[in-house]
Every structure is written in C-alpha cells, then in structure tokens.
Short mmCIF file of C-alpha atoms in Angstrom, two decimals:
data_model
loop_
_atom_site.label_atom_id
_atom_site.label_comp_id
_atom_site.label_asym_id
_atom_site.label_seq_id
_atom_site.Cartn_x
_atom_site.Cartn_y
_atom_site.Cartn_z
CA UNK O 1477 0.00 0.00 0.00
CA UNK O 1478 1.06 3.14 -0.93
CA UNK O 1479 1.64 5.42 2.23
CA UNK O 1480 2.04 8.77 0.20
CA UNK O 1481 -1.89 8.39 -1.16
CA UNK O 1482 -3.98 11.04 -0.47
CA UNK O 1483 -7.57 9.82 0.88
CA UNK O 1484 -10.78 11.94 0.42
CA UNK O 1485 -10.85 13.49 3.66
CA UNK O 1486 -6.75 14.26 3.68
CA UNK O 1487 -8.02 16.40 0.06
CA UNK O 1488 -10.89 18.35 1.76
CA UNK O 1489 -8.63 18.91 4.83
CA UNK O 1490 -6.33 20.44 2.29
CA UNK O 1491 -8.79 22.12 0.10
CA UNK O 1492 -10.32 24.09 3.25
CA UNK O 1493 -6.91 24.66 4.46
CA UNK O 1494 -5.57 26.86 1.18
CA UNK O 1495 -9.15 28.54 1.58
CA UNK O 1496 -8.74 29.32 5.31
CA UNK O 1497 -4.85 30.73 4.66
CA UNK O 1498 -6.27 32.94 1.74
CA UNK O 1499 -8.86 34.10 3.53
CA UNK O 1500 -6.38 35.26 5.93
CA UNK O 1501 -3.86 36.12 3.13
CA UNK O 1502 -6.66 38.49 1.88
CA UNK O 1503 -7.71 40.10 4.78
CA UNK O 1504 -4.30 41.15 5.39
CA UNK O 1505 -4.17 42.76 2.10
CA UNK O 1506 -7.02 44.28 2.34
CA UNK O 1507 -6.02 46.05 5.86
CA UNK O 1508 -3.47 48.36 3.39
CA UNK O 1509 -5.35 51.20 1.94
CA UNK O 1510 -3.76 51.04 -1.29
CA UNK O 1511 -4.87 47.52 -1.77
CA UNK O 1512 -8.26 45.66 -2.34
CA UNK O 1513 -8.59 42.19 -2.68
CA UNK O 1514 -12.46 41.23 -3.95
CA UNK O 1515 -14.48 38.40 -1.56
CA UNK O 1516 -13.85 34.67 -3.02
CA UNK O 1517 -10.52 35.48 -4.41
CA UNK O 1518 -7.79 33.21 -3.41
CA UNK O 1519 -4.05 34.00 -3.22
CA UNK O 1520 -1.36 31.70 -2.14
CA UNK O 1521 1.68 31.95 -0.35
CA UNK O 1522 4.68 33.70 -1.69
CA UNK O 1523 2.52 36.58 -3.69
CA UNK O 1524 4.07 40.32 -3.41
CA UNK O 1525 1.78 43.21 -3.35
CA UNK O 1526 3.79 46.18 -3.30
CA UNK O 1527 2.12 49.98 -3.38
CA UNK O 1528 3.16 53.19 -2.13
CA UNK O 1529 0.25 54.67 0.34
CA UNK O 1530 -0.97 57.93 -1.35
CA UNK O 1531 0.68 57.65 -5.03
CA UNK O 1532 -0.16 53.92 -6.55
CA UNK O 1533 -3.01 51.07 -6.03
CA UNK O 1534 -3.50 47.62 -6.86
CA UNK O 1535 -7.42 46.57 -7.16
CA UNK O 1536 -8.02 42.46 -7.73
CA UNK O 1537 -12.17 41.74 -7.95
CA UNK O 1538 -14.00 38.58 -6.75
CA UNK O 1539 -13.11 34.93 -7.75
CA UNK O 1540 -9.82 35.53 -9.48
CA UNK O 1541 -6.89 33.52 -8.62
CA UNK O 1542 -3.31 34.83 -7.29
CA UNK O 1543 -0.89 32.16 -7.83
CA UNK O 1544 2.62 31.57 -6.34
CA UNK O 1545 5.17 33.69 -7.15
CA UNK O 1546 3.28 36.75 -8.29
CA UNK O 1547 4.44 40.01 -7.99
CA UNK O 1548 1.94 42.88 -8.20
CA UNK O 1549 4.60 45.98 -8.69
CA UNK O 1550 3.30 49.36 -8.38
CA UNK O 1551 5.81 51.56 -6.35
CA UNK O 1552 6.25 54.34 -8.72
CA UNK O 1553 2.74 55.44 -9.01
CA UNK O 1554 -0.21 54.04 -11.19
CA UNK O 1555 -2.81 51.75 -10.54
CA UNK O 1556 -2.95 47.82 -11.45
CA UNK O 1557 -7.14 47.00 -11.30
CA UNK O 1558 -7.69 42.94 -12.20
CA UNK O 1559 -11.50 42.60 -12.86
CA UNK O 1560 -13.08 39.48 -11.46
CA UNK O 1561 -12.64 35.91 -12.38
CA UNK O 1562 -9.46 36.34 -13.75
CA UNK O 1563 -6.20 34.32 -13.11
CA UNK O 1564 -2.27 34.79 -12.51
CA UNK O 1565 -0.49 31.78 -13.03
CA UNK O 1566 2.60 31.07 -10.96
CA UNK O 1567 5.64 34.19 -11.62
CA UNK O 1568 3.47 36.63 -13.15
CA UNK O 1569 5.33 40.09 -12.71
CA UNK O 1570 2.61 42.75 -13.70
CA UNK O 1571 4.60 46.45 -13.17
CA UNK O 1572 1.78 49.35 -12.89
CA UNK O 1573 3.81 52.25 -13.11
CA UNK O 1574 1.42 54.03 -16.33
CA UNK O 1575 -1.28 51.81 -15.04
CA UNK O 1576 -2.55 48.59 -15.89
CA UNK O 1577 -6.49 47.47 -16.32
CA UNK O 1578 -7.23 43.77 -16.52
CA UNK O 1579 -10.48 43.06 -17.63
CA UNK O 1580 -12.96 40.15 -16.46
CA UNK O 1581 -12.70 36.59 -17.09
CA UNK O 1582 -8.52 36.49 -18.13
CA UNK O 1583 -6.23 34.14 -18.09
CA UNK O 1584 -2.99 34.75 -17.80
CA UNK O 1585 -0.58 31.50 -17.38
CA UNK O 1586 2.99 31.30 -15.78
CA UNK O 1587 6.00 33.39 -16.61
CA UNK O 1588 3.92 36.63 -18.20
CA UNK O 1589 5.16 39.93 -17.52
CA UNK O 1590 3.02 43.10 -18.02
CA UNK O 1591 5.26 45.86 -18.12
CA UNK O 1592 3.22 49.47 -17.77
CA UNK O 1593 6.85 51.60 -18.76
CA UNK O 1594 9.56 51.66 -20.52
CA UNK O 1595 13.13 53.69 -19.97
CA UNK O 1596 14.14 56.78 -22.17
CA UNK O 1597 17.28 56.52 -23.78
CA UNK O 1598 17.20 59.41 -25.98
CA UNK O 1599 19.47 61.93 -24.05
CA UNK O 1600 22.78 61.48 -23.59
CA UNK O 1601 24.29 60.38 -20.73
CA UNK O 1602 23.35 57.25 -18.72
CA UNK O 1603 20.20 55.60 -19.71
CA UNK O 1604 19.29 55.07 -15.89
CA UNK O 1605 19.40 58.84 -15.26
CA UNK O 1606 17.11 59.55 -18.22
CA UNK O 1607 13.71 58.40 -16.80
CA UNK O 1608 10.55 56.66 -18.03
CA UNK O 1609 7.53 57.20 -20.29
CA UNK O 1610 4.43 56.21 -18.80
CA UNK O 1611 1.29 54.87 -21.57
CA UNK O 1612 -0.31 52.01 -19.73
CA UNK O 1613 -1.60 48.68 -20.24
CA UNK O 1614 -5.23 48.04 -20.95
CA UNK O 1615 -6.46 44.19 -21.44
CA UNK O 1616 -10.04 43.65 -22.21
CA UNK O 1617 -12.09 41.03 -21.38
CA UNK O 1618 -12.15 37.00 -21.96
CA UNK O 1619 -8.55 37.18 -23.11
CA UNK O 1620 -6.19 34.11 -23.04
CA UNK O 1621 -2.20 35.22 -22.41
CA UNK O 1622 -0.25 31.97 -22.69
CA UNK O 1623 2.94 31.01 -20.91
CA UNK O 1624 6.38 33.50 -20.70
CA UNK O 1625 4.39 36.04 -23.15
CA UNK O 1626 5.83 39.86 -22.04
CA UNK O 1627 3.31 42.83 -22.78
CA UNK O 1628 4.92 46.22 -23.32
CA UNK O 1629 3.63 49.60 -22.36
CA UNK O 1630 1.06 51.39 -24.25
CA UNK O 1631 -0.59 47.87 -25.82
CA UNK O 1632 -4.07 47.36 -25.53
CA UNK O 1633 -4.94 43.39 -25.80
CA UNK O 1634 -8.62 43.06 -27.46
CA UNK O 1635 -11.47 41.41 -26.02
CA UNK O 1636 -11.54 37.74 -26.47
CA UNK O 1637 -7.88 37.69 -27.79
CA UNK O 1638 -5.24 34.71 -27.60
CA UNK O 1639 -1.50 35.28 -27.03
CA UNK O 1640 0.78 32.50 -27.89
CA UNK O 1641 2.89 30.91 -25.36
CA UNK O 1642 6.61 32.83 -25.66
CA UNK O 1643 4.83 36.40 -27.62
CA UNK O 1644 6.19 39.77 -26.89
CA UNK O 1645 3.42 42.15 -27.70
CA UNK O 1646 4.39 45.63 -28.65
CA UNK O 1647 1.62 46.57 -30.28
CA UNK O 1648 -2.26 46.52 -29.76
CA UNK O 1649 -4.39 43.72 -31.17
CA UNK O 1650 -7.64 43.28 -32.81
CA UNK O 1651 -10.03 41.77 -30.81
CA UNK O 1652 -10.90 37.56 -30.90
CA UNK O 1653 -7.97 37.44 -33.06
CA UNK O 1654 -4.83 34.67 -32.29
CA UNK O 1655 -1.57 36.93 -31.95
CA UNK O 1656 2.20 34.91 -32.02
CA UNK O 1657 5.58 35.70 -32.39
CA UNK O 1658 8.12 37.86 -32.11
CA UNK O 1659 7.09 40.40 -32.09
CA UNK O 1660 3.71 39.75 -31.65
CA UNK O 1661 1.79 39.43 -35.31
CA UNK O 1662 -1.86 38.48 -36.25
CA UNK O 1663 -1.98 34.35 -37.11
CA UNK O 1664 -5.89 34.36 -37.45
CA UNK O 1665 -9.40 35.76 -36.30
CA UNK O 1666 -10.52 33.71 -33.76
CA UNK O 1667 -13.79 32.97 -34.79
CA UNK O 1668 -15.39 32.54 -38.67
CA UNK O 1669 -17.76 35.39 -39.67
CA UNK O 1670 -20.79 32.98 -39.37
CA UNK O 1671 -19.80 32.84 -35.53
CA UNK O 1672 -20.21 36.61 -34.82
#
C-alpha cells in the first residue's frame, strides 16, 4: 500500500486549508489602503503586493486567482485594477507604473510579464538617469495570455484575444484574433464570420 496516497478526507482537509490561509492572506491585504482584494478570491503563499500609500493602487475583484510567485509591482505610481474571475499563473510580474487594467474573465498563465513603462534613452548620458515614459496597459475582457508572453507599455490586448505561449506584444491587437511571435503578429481571427 502506498503510504504517500492522499484519501478523500486528507483532500478536503487540504482544500479548506488553502481557503482558510487565503482568507487570511486576503484580509491582510485588504487592511493596506492602497490595496483591495475582492471576496472569493484566493491568493497563495509567496505573492508580493507592493504599493506606495498615497501615489499607486492595486485593485483584484471577486473569484480571481493569485498564484505563487506573483508580484503585483506598483511603487512608482499608477494603478494595477484585475477585474473578477481572472487568473495569474505562478511568476506573473505585472509592473503598474502608467497603469494597468485587466479586464474580467482572463487568463494569464505562468511566466507573463506586463510591463506598464519603458526607460528613455534618448538623451545622452546614462540611460538610468534619463527616466521613463508612462502609456499604460489596458487588457479587455475574456482574453487568453499563454505562458512566458511579455506585454509592453502602451498595448491594448482586445477582447476575447489569444496570445501564444513565448509572444512579446508591442503593439495593440484586434479583438478575438490569435496573436504569435516575435514580435507579436496576427496568425488568425478567432472565430469565422458565421460565428459573430
């Protein structure tokens, strides 16, 4: 008999213990006034919200998903609003520096970064010195970002859209369209005419 099985009960005892520690997890959040977590949304351990009180917020709705590993990054002003039942896969980075809106109903698997700035380097002197531009992020509902995909500042994603696994998408996209590559280019509508 195999002593590493997992019986029915030892599943539910699991099941209500993740709930129980993101409950907690939440509430905690939710105690920072920069930050709101929405009611049934679950967030496991190792997740970083980081704001600064008075000049940046992050806003997550109800029933999305916070895996581990993902880093909500908005300490140089901006906003980062998730809508509800969305999900971040493990290592998501999303920075929210120009601000980044997440509609309802996303997925977003592991490895994605959504980046919300981008450094000048069109002075001279060291590119560090030279500071950002600021355009934001906007990604519209019932979109489907596959794995290690990296969203630049000043895209909008369309509703309904698909990113390939391994995209980096510098510029907007048409909405229920498939988008792949390098960068990012239009592989097909989604759905037939017939379907709209």
């Amino acid at each position: 008999m195999d002593t590493h099985m997992l019986t029915g009960i030892d599943v539910r005892c699991t099941m209500y213990r993740r709930r129980l520690m993101s409950l907690l997890r939440r509430a905690v959040h939710n105690m920072r006034p920069t930050v709101s977590i929405g009611r049934g949304t679950l967030i496991d351990g190792d997740v970083t919200i980081r704001t600064v009180l008075g000049a940046s917020s992050v806003s997550v709705g109800e029933n999305c998903e916070i895996r581990k590993g993902v880093m909500l990054i908005n300490d140089c002003g901006g906003h980062i609003t998730i809508g509800n039942n969305t999900s971040q896969n493990p290592y998501t980075m999303v920075y929210g520096h120009g601000g980044v809106t997440i509609g309802n109903g996303v997925r977003i698997a592991a490895h994605t970064m959504i980046v919300a700035f981008n450094h000048r380097f069109d002075g001279p002197g060291e590119i560090r010195l030279q500071g950002f531009t600021l355009k934001g992020i906007r990604i519209e509902d019932d979109v489907w970002i596959g794995g290690g995909v990296k969203i630049l500042d000043g895209v909008t994603v369309g509703r309904g859209c698909v990113i390939a696994a391994g995209s980096v998408v510098t510029k907007s996209t048409e909405p229920y369209s498939v988008y792949g590559g390098v960068p990012a280019r239009l592989i097909k509508p989604r759905m037939s005419e017939h379907c709209n």
